[in-house]
Amino acid sequence: MDTTILIVDDSATVRKVVRRVVKQAGFAIDDFLEAHHGRHALELLADTTPRLIITDINMPEMNGIELIEAVKNDPLLCSIPCVVISTEGSREVIDKVLSLGVVGFIQKPFRPEELAPVIAPYLGMAMAVADEGGDF
Amino acid sequence: MDTTTDPLVERAIEAAVLVFEESLFVTLERVDAASPMAGETVHTVIAFHGPHEALLHLRLPWPLAAEITADFLGEGEPEEALVLDACGEAANMVAGRLVKALSPEERRYTLEIPTVMVEEDTPLAEGCCEVSTGMQPVHLWLETLEPEPPSNARG
């Protein structure tokens, strides 16, 4: 499987920032897919199986909770880990997304160093050797 | 109501100062009295719901909005659509920081999707507070939402 990450957020700014943060963290990513809401993400998922989905919650058309529910209910997609990055911070919503089996919940605004440890376990060998001159 | 002394407004200003400093790389300082903004501005509105129900308004002069967008993305001069998008996200982060501060443990607030408008030579809104980069102003105010009447009140 290629190391593709699907970033779902209605803000193009956030999609760009997340993409940059992932790259700067040293992960070797083959491709980034971007969707501006949940329905758009599902259309992309019909053709591609990404290694990881990073999604917002509050989006038009189909929100992040509905997207995660759809992914987890699809036998072909249910094993894709999902990470939520959102300003949405209500206890009810956090509990709901955690109950759906997301592997991480990061509240915006977030620091770049918060994201890498959450996504690293699900990118496996995609973690590039970014050690500059370090020992092996 | 003098919103400049409203504790909720003060919390919103604190949230904005923190978000602008930590995420948008802009230091803001409180200004005693707000002045109307001339020229093109970007006005973002986001609703939050919980123990307080309100609209948070954030208005930036266009040059500051463009500068913040460029710095946030680490790119050159951004397209207009991206400036509007970044301002929406800035308001989203300010509102997120505000409601987290208002209910850090119980987390009783939800947010709506922000709306963003470009306006020109806008008058000062009621209850508007101003913070400043030293060169450019940022306006912030809250608009309390009235609770919806019971459905049977419509007769």
Coordinates of C-alpha atoms in Angstrom, one line a residue:
Chain A
M1 CA 0.0 0.0 0.0
D2 CA 1.3 3.5 -0.9
T3 CA 1.8 5.8 2.0
T4 CA -1.1 8.2 1.2
I5 CA -2.7 10.4 3.7
L6 CA -6.2 11.8 3.3
I7 CA -6.7 15.2 4.8
V8 CA -10.3 16.3 5.2
D9 CA -11.1 19.9 6.2
D10 CA -13.3 22.6 4.8
S11 CA -10.4 25.0 5.3
A12 CA -7.8 25.0 2.5
T13 CA -5.5 26.8 4.9
V14 CA -5.7 24.0 7.4
R15 CA -5.2 21.3 4.8
K16 CA -2.0 23.1 3.6
V17 CA -0.8 23.5 7.2
V18 CA -1.4 19.8 8.1
R19 CA 0.3 18.8 4.9
R20 CA 3.3 21.0 5.7
V21 CA 3.5 19.8 9.3
V22 CA 3.5 16.1 8.3
K23 CA 6.2 16.7 5.7
Q24 CA 8.3 18.7 8.2
A25 CA 8.0 16.0 10.8
G26 CA 10.0 13.8 8.4
F27 CA 7.5 11.3 7.2
A28 CA 8.0 9.9 3.8
I29 CA 4.6 10.3 2.2
D30 CA 3.9 9.2 -1.4
D31 CA 0.9 11.3 -1.8
F32 CA -1.6 13.6 0.0
L33 CA -5.2 13.6 -0.9
E34 CA -7.4 16.5 0.2
A35 CA -11.1 16.6 0.6
H36 CA -13.2 19.6 1.7
H37 CA -16.0 17.7 3.5
G38 CA -16.9 14.2 4.4
R39 CA -18.8 13.4 1.2
H40 CA -15.9 14.5 -0.9
A41 CA -13.7 12.2 1.2
L42 CA -15.9 9.2 0.6
E43 CA -15.7 9.9 -3.1
L44 CA -11.9 9.8 -2.9
L45 CA -12.1 6.7 -0.8
A46 CA -14.0 4.8 -3.5
D47 CA -10.7 4.8 -5.5
T48 CA -8.0 5.0 -3.0
T49 CA -7.1 3.4 0.4
P50 CA -5.0 5.8 2.3
R51 CA -2.7 4.8 5.1
L52 CA -4.3 7.4 7.4
I53 CA -7.2 9.8 7.5
I54 CA -6.8 13.2 9.2
T55 CA -10.2 14.9 9.5
D56 CA -11.9 17.9 11.0
I57 CA -15.3 17.7 12.6
N58 CA -17.3 20.8 11.7
M59 CA -17.7 20.7 7.9
P60 CA -20.6 21.4 5.5
E61 CA -22.3 18.6 3.5
M62 CA -21.0 15.8 5.7
N63 CA -19.2 16.4 9.0
G64 CA -16.3 14.5 10.4
I65 CA -18.4 12.3 12.7
E66 CA -20.6 11.1 9.8
L67 CA -17.4 10.5 7.8
I68 CA -15.8 8.4 10.5
E69 CA -19.0 6.4 11.0
A70 CA -19.2 5.7 7.3
V71 CA -15.5 4.6 7.2
K72 CA -15.9 2.4 10.3
N73 CA -19.0 0.7 8.9
D74 CA -17.4 -0.1 5.5
P75 CA -15.6 -3.5 5.6
L76 CA -13.1 -2.2 3.0
L77 CA -12.3 1.0 4.9
C78 CA -12.8 0.2 8.5
S79 CA -9.1 -0.6 9.2
I80 CA -7.9 2.8 8.1
P81 CA -6.9 4.8 11.2
C82 CA -8.6 8.1 11.7
V83 CA -7.2 11.1 13.5
V84 CA -9.3 14.1 14.3
I85 CA -8.0 17.7 14.4
S86 CA -10.7 20.1 15.3
T87 CA -11.6 23.2 17.3
E88 CA -14.7 21.3 18.3
G89 CA -14.1 20.6 22.0
S90 CA -17.4 19.7 23.5
R91 CA -17.2 16.6 25.8
E92 CA -20.2 15.1 24.0
V93 CA -18.4 15.3 20.6
I94 CA -15.0 14.1 21.9
D95 CA -16.6 11.1 23.6
K96 CA -18.6 10.4 20.4
V97 CA -15.5 10.4 18.1
L98 CA -13.5 8.4 20.6
S99 CA -16.3 5.8 20.8
L100 CA -16.0 5.4 17.0
G101 CA -12.4 4.2 17.4
V102 CA -10.4 7.2 16.3
V103 CA -6.7 6.9 17.2
G104 CA -6.2 10.5 18.1
F105 CA -8.0 13.7 18.9
I106 CA -6.0 16.9 18.6
Q107 CA -7.6 20.3 19.4
K108 CA -6.9 23.3 17.2
P109 CA -4.9 25.4 17.5
F110 CA -2.3 22.7 17.7
R111 CA 1.5 22.8 17.8
P112 CA 3.3 20.9 15.1
E113 CA 5.0 18.6 17.6
E114 CA 1.6 17.4 18.8
L115 CA 0.7 15.7 15.5
A116 CA 3.8 13.6 14.8
P117 CA 3.6 11.2 17.8
V118 CA -0.1 10.6 17.2
I119 CA 0.3 9.6 13.5
A120 CA 3.7 8.0 13.7
P121 CA 2.5 4.5 14.8
Y122 CA 0.2 4.3 11.8
L123 CA 2.7 5.3 9.2
G124 CA 5.0 2.4 9.9
M125 CA 8.1 2.5 7.8
A126 CA 7.0 5.9 6.4
M127 CA 8.9 7.6 9.1
A128 CA 11.9 8.8 7.2
V129 CA 15.4 8.7 8.6
A130 CA 15.7 12.4 9.3
D131 CA 18.6 12.1 11.7
E132 CA 21.2 14.4 10.4
G133 CA 24.5 12.6 10.8
G134 CA 23.3 10.6 13.7
D135 CA 24.6 7.2 14.7
F136 CA 22.9 3.9 13.7
Chain B
M1 CA -24.4 47.1 28.2
D2 CA -20.8 48.2 28.3
T3 CA -19.2 45.2 26.7
T4 CA -15.7 46.5 27.3
T5 CA -16.2 45.4 30.9
D6 CA -18.0 42.2 30.1
P7 CA -15.9 39.3 31.4
L8 CA -16.9 37.2 28.4
V9 CA -15.6 39.8 26.1
E10 CA -12.4 40.0 28.1
R11 CA -12.0 36.2 27.8
A12 CA -12.5 36.5 24.0
I13 CA -9.8 39.2 23.8
E14 CA -7.5 36.9 25.8
A15 CA -8.2 34.1 23.4
A16 CA -7.6 36.2 20.4
V17 CA -4.3 37.5 21.7
L18 CA -3.1 34.0 22.4
V19 CA -4.2 32.6 19.1
F20 CA -2.6 35.4 17.1
E21 CA 0.6 35.2 19.1
E22 CA 1.0 31.4 19.1
S23 CA -0.5 30.4 15.8
L24 CA -0.4 33.4 13.6
F25 CA 2.8 35.0 14.8
V26 CA 1.3 38.4 15.5
T27 CA 1.5 40.2 18.8
L28 CA -1.6 42.1 19.8
E29 CA -2.0 44.8 22.4
R30 CA -5.3 46.2 23.8
V31 CA -6.3 49.7 22.7
D32 CA -8.4 51.8 25.0
A33 CA -11.0 53.0 22.4
A34 CA -11.8 51.4 19.1
S35 CA -11.9 53.5 15.9
P36 CA -13.7 52.7 12.7
M37 CA -11.7 50.9 10.0
A38 CA -11.2 52.5 6.6
G39 CA -10.8 50.5 3.4
E40 CA -11.4 46.9 2.8
T41 CA -11.8 44.6 5.8
V42 CA -12.4 40.9 6.4
H43 CA -15.2 40.3 8.8
T44 CA -15.6 36.8 10.2
V45 CA -18.5 35.6 12.4
I46 CA -18.7 32.3 14.3
A47 CA -21.5 31.1 16.6
F48 CA -20.9 29.2 19.8
H49 CA -23.5 27.4 21.8
G50 CA -23.5 26.3 25.4
P51 CA -24.0 28.1 28.7
H52 CA -23.4 31.3 26.7
E53 CA -24.9 31.6 23.3
A54 CA -23.2 34.2 21.1
L55 CA -21.7 35.2 17.8
L56 CA -18.0 36.1 17.9
H57 CA -17.1 38.8 15.4
L58 CA -13.6 39.4 14.2
R59 CA -12.6 42.1 11.7
L60 CA -9.2 42.6 10.2
P61 CA -8.0 45.2 7.7
W62 CA -7.3 43.4 4.4
P63 CA -3.5 44.0 4.4
L64 CA -3.2 42.4 7.8
A65 CA -5.4 39.5 6.8
A66 CA -3.2 38.9 3.7
E67 CA 0.0 39.2 5.8
I68 CA -1.3 36.8 8.4
T69 CA -2.3 34.3 5.7
A70 CA 1.1 34.5 4.1
D71 CA 2.9 34.0 7.4
F72 CA 0.6 31.2 8.5
L73 CA 1.1 29.3 5.3
G74 CA 4.8 30.1 4.8
E75 CA 4.0 31.2 1.3
G76 CA 4.2 34.4 -0.8
E77 CA 1.3 36.7 -1.5
P78 CA -1.9 34.5 -1.1
E79 CA -4.9 34.4 -3.3
E80 CA -8.0 36.2 -2.1
A81 CA -9.9 32.9 -1.4
L82 CA -7.1 31.7 0.8
V83 CA -7.1 35.0 2.7
L84 CA -10.8 34.6 3.5
D85 CA -10.3 30.9 4.3
A86 CA -7.4 31.7 6.7
C87 CA -9.5 34.5 8.4
G88 CA -12.3 32.0 8.9
E89 CA -9.9 29.6 10.5
A90 CA -8.4 32.3 12.7
A91 CA -11.9 33.1 14.1
N92 CA -12.5 29.3 14.4
M93 CA -9.3 29.0 16.5
V94 CA -10.2 32.1 18.6
A95 CA -13.7 30.7 19.3
G96 CA -12.2 27.3 20.1
R97 CA -9.7 28.8 22.5
L98 CA -12.5 30.9 24.1
V99 CA -14.9 28.0 24.7
K100 CA -12.1 25.8 26.0
A101 CA -11.2 28.5 28.5
L102 CA -14.9 28.9 29.5
S103 CA -15.4 25.2 30.2
P104 CA -12.0 23.5 30.4
E105 CA -13.2 20.3 32.1
E106 CA -16.8 19.8 31.2
R107 CA -16.4 21.1 27.7
R108 CA -20.0 22.2 27.3
Y109 CA -19.7 24.3 24.1
T110 CA -20.1 23.6 20.4
L111 CA -19.1 25.7 17.5
E112 CA -20.6 26.4 14.1
I113 CA -18.8 26.9 10.8
P114 CA -17.6 30.5 10.4
T115 CA -18.8 32.8 7.8
V116 CA -16.5 35.3 6.2
M117 CA -17.3 38.6 4.4
V118 CA -15.3 41.3 2.7
E119 CA -16.6 44.8 3.7
E120 CA -15.5 48.4 3.1
D121 CA -15.4 51.4 5.3
T122 CA -17.5 49.8 8.0
P123 CA -18.9 51.7 11.0
L124 CA -17.9 50.7 14.5
A125 CA -20.1 47.8 15.7
E126 CA -21.8 48.1 19.1
G127 CA -19.5 46.7 21.9
C128 CA -16.5 46.6 19.6
C129 CA -13.1 46.2 21.2
E130 CA -9.8 46.9 19.5
V131 CA -6.5 45.3 19.8
S132 CA -3.6 46.3 17.7
T133 CA -0.4 45.0 16.1
G134 CA 1.0 48.5 16.7
M135 CA 0.5 49.2 13.0
Q136 CA -2.9 47.7 12.2
P137 CA -6.1 47.2 14.3
V138 CA -8.1 44.1 14.9
H139 CA -11.7 44.4 16.0
L140 CA -13.5 41.9 18.1
W141 CA -17.0 41.9 19.6
L142 CA -19.7 39.5 20.8
E143 CA -23.3 39.5 19.9
T144 CA -25.5 37.6 22.4
L145 CA -27.9 35.2 20.8
E146 CA -31.4 35.1 22.1
P147 CA -32.7 31.7 23.0
E148 CA -35.2 30.3 20.5
P149 CA -38.9 30.6 21.7
P150 CA -40.7 27.4 22.4
S151 CA -42.3 26.0 19.3
N152 CA -45.8 26.4 20.7
A153 CA -45.2 30.2 21.1
R154 CA -45.8 30.6 17.4
G155 CA -49.5 30.0 17.9

